[in-house]
PDB file of C-alpha atoms in Angstrom:
ATOM      1  CA  ASN Q 257     -21.255  90.073  40.806  1.00  0.00           C
ATOM      2  CA  LEU Q 258     -21.937  93.771  41.261  1.00  0.00           C
ATOM      3  CA  MET Q 259     -24.577  94.672  43.802  1.00  0.00           C
ATOM      4  CA  ARG Q 260     -27.328  97.088  42.769  1.00  0.00           C
ATOM      5  CA  GLY Q 261     -26.602  99.815  45.272  1.00  0.00           C
ATOM      6  CA  ASP Q 262     -29.012 102.304  43.669  1.00  0.00           C
ATOM      7  CA  GLY Q 263     -32.097 100.117  43.801  1.00  0.00           C
ATOM      8  CA  GLY Q 264     -32.089  99.790  40.019  1.00  0.00           C
ATOM      9  CA  ALA Q 265     -32.835 103.465  39.401  1.00  0.00           C
ATOM     10  CA  ASN Q 266     -29.970 104.464  37.156  1.00  0.00           C
ATOM     11  CA  GLY Q 267     -27.798 101.427  36.490  1.00  0.00           C
ATOM     12  CA  TRP Q 268     -26.933 100.287  32.964  1.00  0.00           C
ATOM     13  CA  PHE Q 269     -26.940  96.501  32.850  1.00  0.00           C
ATOM     14  CA  PRO Q 270     -25.913  94.230  29.988  1.00  0.00           C
ATOM     15  CA  ASP Q 271     -27.873  91.439  28.317  1.00  0.00           C
ATOM     16  CA  TYR Q 272     -26.034  88.256  29.227  1.00  0.00           C
ATOM     17  CA  VAL Q 273     -26.882  84.573  29.248  1.00  0.00           C
ATOM     18  CA  MET Q 274     -24.809  81.847  30.860  1.00  0.00           C
ATOM     19  CA  ASN Q 275     -22.932  79.362  28.706  1.00  0.00           C
ATOM     20  CA  THR Q 276     -21.323  76.175  30.057  1.00  0.00           C
ATOM     21  CA  PHE Q 277     -17.811  75.401  28.813  1.00  0.00           C
ATOM     22  CA  GLN Q 278     -15.560  72.679  30.229  1.00  0.00           C
ATOM     23  CA  GLY Q 279     -17.774  72.291  33.267  1.00  0.00           C
ATOM     24  CA  LYS Q 280     -17.799  76.007  34.182  1.00  0.00           C
ATOM     25  CA  ASP Q 281     -20.414  78.703  33.536  1.00  0.00           C
ATOM     26  CA  TYR Q 282     -19.392  81.827  31.612  1.00  0.00           C
ATOM     27  CA  PRO Q 283     -21.468  84.892  30.606  1.00  0.00           C
ATOM     28  CA  GLN Q 284     -21.914  85.688  26.931  1.00  0.00           C
ATOM     29  CA  PRO Q 285     -23.992  88.311  25.081  1.00  0.00           C
ATOM     30  CA  ALA Q 286     -27.607  87.266  24.681  1.00  0.00           C
ATOM     31  CA  SER Q 287     -27.558  88.255  20.990  1.00  0.00           C
ATOM     32  CA  ALA Q 288     -25.426  89.947  18.352  1.00  0.00           C
ATOM     33  CA  THR Q 289     -26.813  93.314  19.457  1.00  0.00           C
ATOM     34  CA  GLY Q 290     -27.095  92.502  23.158  1.00  0.00           C
ATOM     35  CA  ARG Q 291     -25.730  95.105  25.530  1.00  0.00           C
ATOM     36  CA  ARG Q 292     -22.402  94.046  26.967  1.00  0.00           C
ATOM     37  CA  ILE Q 293     -19.637  95.401  29.153  1.00  0.00           C
ATOM     38  CA  VAL Q 294     -16.128  95.509  27.727  1.00  0.00           C
ATOM     39  CA  VAL Q 295     -13.111  95.980  29.969  1.00  0.00           C
ATOM     40  CA  ALA Q 296      -9.865  96.662  28.107  1.00  0.00           C
ATOM     41  CA  TYR Q 297      -6.378  96.651  29.569  1.00  0.00           C
ATOM     42  CA  ALA Q 298      -3.461  98.162  27.692  1.00  0.00           C
ATOM     43  CA  SER Q 299       0.200  98.510  28.541  1.00  0.00           C
ATOM     44  CA  ASN Q 300       0.778 102.232  28.141  1.00  0.00           C
ATOM     45  CA  PRO Q 301       3.947 103.296  26.249  1.00  0.00           C
ATOM     46  CA  LEU Q 302       3.532 106.727  27.805  1.00  0.00           C
ATOM     47  CA  THR Q 303       4.107 107.081  31.503  1.00  0.00           C
ATOM     48  CA  ASN Q 304       0.782 108.155  33.032  1.00  0.00           C
ATOM     49  CA  GLY Q 305      -0.020 110.109  29.874  1.00  0.00           C
ATOM     50  CA  ASN Q 306       2.618 112.747  30.575  1.00  0.00           C
ATOM     51  CA  GLY Q 307       3.959 112.635  27.019  1.00  0.00           C
ATOM     52  CA  THR Q 308       7.291 111.066  27.921  1.00  0.00           C
ATOM     53  CA  ASN Q 309       8.119 107.954  25.934  1.00  0.00           C
ATOM     54  CA  GLN Q 310       8.936 105.021  28.166  1.00  0.00           C
ATOM     55  CA  THR Q 311      12.089 103.230  27.060  1.00  0.00           C
ATOM     56  CA  GLY Q 312      13.270  99.707  27.695  1.00  0.00           C
ATOM     57  CA  ALA Q 313      12.128  96.231  26.831  1.00  0.00           C
ATOM     58  CA  VAL Q 314       8.775  95.618  25.162  1.00  0.00           C
ATOM     59  CA  GLY Q 315       6.112  94.989  27.789  1.00  0.00           C
ATOM     60  CA  ASN Q 316       7.948  97.076  30.372  1.00  0.00           C
ATOM     61  CA  HIS Q 317       5.352  99.842  30.264  1.00  0.00           C
ATOM     62  CA  THR Q 318       3.442 100.499  33.474  1.00  0.00           C
ATOM     63  CA  PRO Q 319       1.040 101.495  34.826  1.00  0.00           C
ATOM     64  CA  GLN Q 320      -1.735 100.067  32.712  1.00  0.00           C
ATOM     65  CA  ASP Q 321      -4.591 101.972  31.138  1.00  0.00           C
ATOM     66  CA  VAL Q 322      -8.044 100.607  31.868  1.00  0.00           C
ATOM     67  CA  TRP Q 323     -11.144 101.354  29.819  1.00  0.00           C
ATOM     68  CA  VAL Q 324     -14.671 100.298  30.710  1.00  0.00           C
ATOM     69  CA  ALA Q 325     -17.065 100.510  27.781  1.00  0.00           C
ATOM     70  CA  ALA Q 326     -20.628  99.662  26.850  1.00  0.00           C
ATOM     71  CA  GLU Q 327     -21.255  98.153  23.447  1.00  0.00           C
ATOM     72  CA  ASP Q 328     -24.215  96.759  21.542  1.00  0.00           C
ATOM     73  CA  ASN Q 329     -23.064  96.900  17.875  1.00  0.00           C
ATOM     74  CA  THR Q 330     -25.700  99.561  17.199  1.00  0.00           C
ATOM     75  CA  ASP Q 331     -24.105 102.470  19.110  1.00  0.00           C
ATOM     76  CA  THR Q 332     -27.357 102.942  20.988  1.00  0.00           C
ATOM     77  CA  HIS Q 333     -25.741 102.584  24.384  1.00  0.00           C
ATOM     78  CA  ALA Q 334     -22.077 102.748  23.427  1.00  0.00           C
ATOM     79  CA  LYS Q 335     -20.030 105.074  25.548  1.00  0.00           C
ATOM     80  CA  GLN Q 336     -16.696 104.937  27.285  1.00  0.00           C
ATOM     81  CA  LEU Q 337     -15.158 106.036  30.523  1.00  0.00           C
ATOM     82  CA  THR Q 338     -11.981 108.064  30.249  1.00  0.00           C
ATOM     83  CA  GLY Q 339      -8.988 105.754  30.218  1.00  0.00           C
ATOM     84  CA  LYS Q 340      -7.450 105.761  33.658  1.00  0.00           C
ATOM     85  CA  GLY Q 341      -3.852 104.788  34.349  1.00  0.00           C
ATOM     86  CA  LEU Q 342      -3.922 102.129  37.044  1.00  0.00           C
ATOM     87  CA  LEU Q 343      -1.322  99.927  38.645  1.00  0.00           C
ATOM     88  CA  ASP Q 344      -1.740  96.221  37.959  1.00  0.00           C
ATOM     89  CA  ASN Q 345      -3.151  95.502  41.410  1.00  0.00           C
ATOM     90  CA  THR Q 346      -5.756  98.281  41.353  1.00  0.00           C
ATOM     91  CA  SER Q 347      -9.328  96.985  41.407  1.00  0.00           C
ATOM     92  CA  VAL Q 348     -11.417  97.758  38.335  1.00  0.00           C
ATOM     93  CA  THR Q 349     -14.651  97.254  40.342  1.00  0.00           C
ATOM     94  CA  PRO Q 350     -15.035 100.940  41.326  1.00  0.00           C
ATOM     95  CA  LEU Q 351     -14.718 101.894  37.641  1.00  0.00           C
ATOM     96  CA  MET Q 352     -17.428  99.395  36.767  1.00  0.00           C
ATOM     97  CA  ALA Q 353     -19.676 100.688  39.542  1.00  0.00           C
ATOM     98  CA  ASP Q 354     -19.198 104.276  38.374  1.00  0.00           C
ATOM     99  CA  PHE Q 355     -19.874 103.352  34.756  1.00  0.00           C
ATOM    100  CA  MET Q 356     -23.034 101.409  35.588  1.00  0.00           C
ATOM    101  CA  GLY Q 357     -24.454 104.188  37.754  1.00  0.00           C
ATOM    102  CA  LEU Q 358     -24.354 102.336  41.049  1.00  0.00           C
ATOM    103  CA  SER Q 359     -24.427 105.520  43.087  1.00  0.00           C
ATOM    104  CA  THR Q 360     -24.385 103.946  46.549  1.00  0.00           C
ATOM    105  CA  PHE Q 361     -22.164 101.032  45.623  1.00  0.00           C
ATOM    106  CA  ALA Q 362     -19.115 102.310  47.504  1.00  0.00           C
ATOM    107  CA  SER Q 363     -20.956 103.015  50.757  1.00  0.00           C
ATOM    108  CA  THR Q 364     -22.875  99.738  50.595  1.00  0.00           C
ATOM    109  CA  LEU Q 365     -19.711  97.789  49.891  1.00  0.00           C
ATOM    110  CA  GLY Q 366     -18.001  99.590  52.757  1.00  0.00           C
ATOM    111  CA  ALA Q 367     -20.808  98.625  55.113  1.00  0.00           C
ATOM    112  CA  ARG Q 368     -20.526  95.004  54.068  1.00  0.00           C
ATOM    113  CA  GLY Q 369     -16.763  95.077  54.351  1.00  0.00           C
ATOM    114  CA  ALA Q 370     -16.940  96.440  57.892  1.00  0.00           C
ATOM    115  CA  SER Q 371     -18.572  93.208  59.080  1.00  0.00           C
ATOM    116  CA  ILE Q 372     -16.023  90.970  57.374  1.00  0.00           C
ATOM    117  CA  PRO Q 373     -12.818  90.291  59.301  1.00  0.00           C
ATOM    118  CA  GLN Q 374      -9.628  91.124  57.452  1.00  0.00           C
ATOM    119  CA  ALA Q 375      -8.645  87.488  57.333  1.00  0.00           C
ATOM    120  CA  LEU Q 376      -6.079  85.337  55.666  1.00  0.00           C
ATOM    121  CA  ASP Q 377      -2.935  87.321  56.359  1.00  0.00           C
ATOM    122  CA  GLY Q 378       0.359  85.531  55.880  1.00  0.00           C
ATOM    123  CA  PHE Q 379      -1.027  83.179  53.230  1.00  0.00           C
ATOM    124  CA  GLN Q 380       1.817  80.972  52.004  1.00  0.00           C
ATOM    125  CA  LEU Q 381       2.414  77.651  50.254  1.00  0.00           C
ATOM    126  CA  SER Q 382       5.526  75.588  50.933  1.00  0.00           C
ATOM    127  CA  PRO Q 383       7.440  74.027  49.419  1.00  0.00           C
ATOM    128  CA  VAL Q 384       6.967  75.379  45.895  1.00  0.00           C
ATOM    129  CA  PRO Q 385       7.270  73.356  43.765  1.00  0.00           C
ATOM    130  CA  PHE Q 386       6.304  70.159  45.628  1.00  0.00           C
ATOM    131  CA  GLU Q 387       6.671  66.443  44.974  1.00  0.00           C
ATOM    132  CA  SER Q 388       3.996  64.721  47.061  1.00  0.00           C
ATOM    133  CA  GLN Q 389       2.659  67.186  49.636  1.00  0.00           C
ATOM    134  CA  PHE Q 390       2.786  70.838  50.640  1.00  0.00           C
ATOM    135  CA  GLN Q 391       1.625  73.111  53.435  1.00  0.00           C
ATOM    136  CA  VAL Q 392      -0.965  75.876  53.264  1.00  0.00           C
ATOM    137  CA  SER Q 393      -0.300  78.490  55.956  1.00  0.00           C
ATOM    138  CA  PHE Q 394      -2.423  81.491  56.969  1.00  0.00           C
ATOM    139  CA  VAL Q 395      -3.145  83.747  59.953  1.00  0.00           C
ATOM    140  CA  LEU Q 396      -6.656  84.543  61.209  1.00  0.00           C
ATOM    141  CA  PRO Q 397      -7.416  87.600  63.383  1.00  0.00           C
ATOM    142  CA  THR Q 398     -10.738  86.058  64.472  1.00  0.00           C
ATOM    143  CA  ALA Q 399     -12.238  82.594  64.638  1.00  0.00           C
ATOM    144  CA  GLY Q 400     -14.333  81.413  61.714  1.00  0.00           C
ATOM    145  CA  PRO Q 401     -15.033  78.713  59.125  1.00  0.00           C
ATOM    146  CA  VAL Q 402     -12.325  78.241  56.512  1.00  0.00           C
ATOM    147  CA  THR Q 403     -12.474  76.399  53.190  1.00  0.00           C
ATOM    148  CA  VAL Q 404      -9.288  75.237  51.467  1.00  0.00           C
ATOM    149  CA  GLU Q 405      -9.508  73.938  47.886  1.00  0.00           C
ATOM    150  CA  LEU Q 406      -7.154  72.976  45.084  1.00  0.00           C
ATOM    151  CA  PHE Q 407      -7.774  73.643  41.370  1.00  0.00           C
ATOM    152  CA  ASN Q 408      -5.927  72.559  38.238  1.00  0.00           C
ATOM    153  CA  GLU Q 409      -4.799  74.964  35.510  1.00  0.00           C
ATOM    154  CA  MET Q 410      -8.144  74.504  33.702  1.00  0.00           C
ATOM    155  CA  GLY Q 411      -9.983  75.889  36.718  1.00  0.00           C
ATOM    156  CA  GLN Q 412     -11.424  72.514  37.698  1.00  0.00           C
ATOM    157  CA  LYS Q 413     -11.555  71.668  41.392  1.00  0.00           C
ATOM    158  CA  VAL Q 414      -9.445  68.592  42.073  1.00  0.00           C
ATOM    159  CA  GLN Q 415      -9.444  68.493  45.858  1.00  0.00           C
ATOM    160  CA  THR Q 416     -11.280  69.925  48.857  1.00  0.00           C
ATOM    161  CA  VAL Q 417      -8.809  70.007  51.730  1.00  0.00           C
ATOM    162  CA  GLU Q 418     -11.072  71.650  54.310  1.00  0.00           C
ATOM    163  CA  ALA Q 419     -14.752  72.498  53.870  1.00  0.00           C
ATOM    164  CA  GLY Q 420     -15.983  75.145  56.279  1.00  0.00           C
ATOM    165  CA  LYS Q 421     -13.942  73.928  59.245  1.00  0.00           C
ATOM    166  CA  THR Q 422     -13.855  76.429  62.121  1.00  0.00           C
ATOM    167  CA  PHE Q 423     -10.374  77.631  63.033  1.00  0.00           C
ATOM    168  CA  SER Q 424      -9.357  79.670  66.068  1.00  0.00           C
ATOM    169  CA  PRO Q 425      -7.549  83.019  65.793  1.00  0.00           C
ATOM    170  CA  GLY Q 426      -3.845  82.813  65.065  1.00  0.00           C
ATOM    171  CA  ALA Q 427      -1.480  81.015  62.713  1.00  0.00           C
ATOM    172  CA  HIS Q 428      -2.457  77.740  61.075  1.00  0.00           C
ATOM    173  CA  SER Q 429      -0.815  75.266  58.703  1.00  0.00           C
ATOM    174  CA  ILE Q 430      -2.645  72.562  56.770  1.00  0.00           C
ATOM    175  CA  MET Q 431      -0.873  69.701  55.024  1.00  0.00           C
ATOM    176  CA  VAL Q 432      -2.166  68.946  51.524  1.00  0.00           C
ATOM    177  CA  ASP Q 433      -1.645  65.446  50.136  1.00  0.00           C
ATOM    178  CA  GLY Q 434      -0.811  65.868  46.456  1.00  0.00           C
ATOM    179  CA  SER Q 435       0.601  62.402  45.872  1.00  0.00           C
ATOM    180  CA  ARG Q 436      -2.248  61.439  43.548  1.00  0.00           C
ATOM    181  CA  LEU Q 437      -2.089  64.609  41.475  1.00  0.00           C
ATOM    182  CA  LYS Q 438      -0.641  64.684  37.989  1.00  0.00           C
ATOM    183  CA  THR Q 439       2.436  66.750  37.250  1.00  0.00           C
ATOM    184  CA  GLY Q 440       1.491  70.336  36.431  1.00  0.00           C
ATOM    185  CA  LEU Q 441       0.295  73.724  37.668  1.00  0.00           C
ATOM    186  CA  TYR Q 442      -2.225  74.022  40.508  1.00  0.00           C
ATOM    187  CA  VAL Q 443      -3.941  76.855  42.379  1.00  0.00           C
ATOM    188  CA  ALA Q 444      -4.655  76.615  46.107  1.00  0.00           C
ATOM    189  CA  THR Q 445      -7.434  78.823  47.487  1.00  0.00           C
ATOM    190  CA  VAL Q 446      -8.373  79.715  51.052  1.00  0.00           C
ATOM    191  CA  ALA Q 447     -11.794  81.258  51.737  1.00  0.00           C
ATOM    192  CA  MET Q 448     -13.166  82.846  54.906  1.00  0.00           C
ATOM    193  CA  GLY Q 449     -15.887  85.400  55.556  1.00  0.00           C
ATOM    194  CA  GLY Q 450     -16.362  86.303  51.886  1.00  0.00           C
ATOM    195  CA  GLN Q 451     -12.633  86.690  51.259  1.00  0.00           C
ATOM    196  CA  ILE Q 452     -10.769  84.372  48.900  1.00  0.00           C
ATOM    197  CA  VAL Q 453      -7.014  84.333  48.402  1.00  0.00           C
ATOM    198  CA  SER Q 454      -5.096  82.095  46.028  1.00  0.00           C
ATOM    199  CA  LYS Q 455      -1.560  81.111  45.121  1.00  0.00           C
ATOM    200  CA  LYS Q 456      -0.057  78.964  42.390  1.00  0.00           C
ATOM    201  CA  THR Q 457       2.116  75.925  42.937  1.00  0.00           C
ATOM    202  CA  ILE Q 458       3.643  73.211  40.763  1.00  0.00           C
ATOM    203  CA  LYS Q 459       3.559  69.421  41.171  1.00  0.00           C
ATOM    204  CA  LEU Q 460       6.847  67.907  39.995  1.00  0.00           C
TER     205      LEU Q 460
END
């Protein structure tokens, strides 16, 4: 969720209600003309808009273009940020903050981030794929509570491995018992101090 860094003075916020689907809550427009945010990603056939056609296999066009738009089906609030070429791992959050008029978002986020340790380096799963169990490894620069969870490909939590257990600084490895899991794709997550990292694995 975006944080109102401007005290609500200038931000443009959509009309959303929460809808439950398959046990998870998702936002949806409150009505057919409700204000909503649209984020569009497009693989750009032109390299950074320089007019040079990119050649090669279909889908081999990077970086992406990202558009953030407001829409309400009545064009009352509709407007669009200029498409910006971004690499796949570039966060769209600053674009959203700019679009919604959160003038102090960046400084507020920076202040929050300063108090959060840069945790969870060296996050690895092994072996991948696994048959009955696998290890979750990570490195902590400071001590703190860590939560390790496992989700299936539908986004449903299937196992809590550790729930807020305090770990000391340094390298750690946790064994996950997956013997009772069905064959398929799973996502392991590690959370500490507001940071969450995840990796996929496969149960054979």
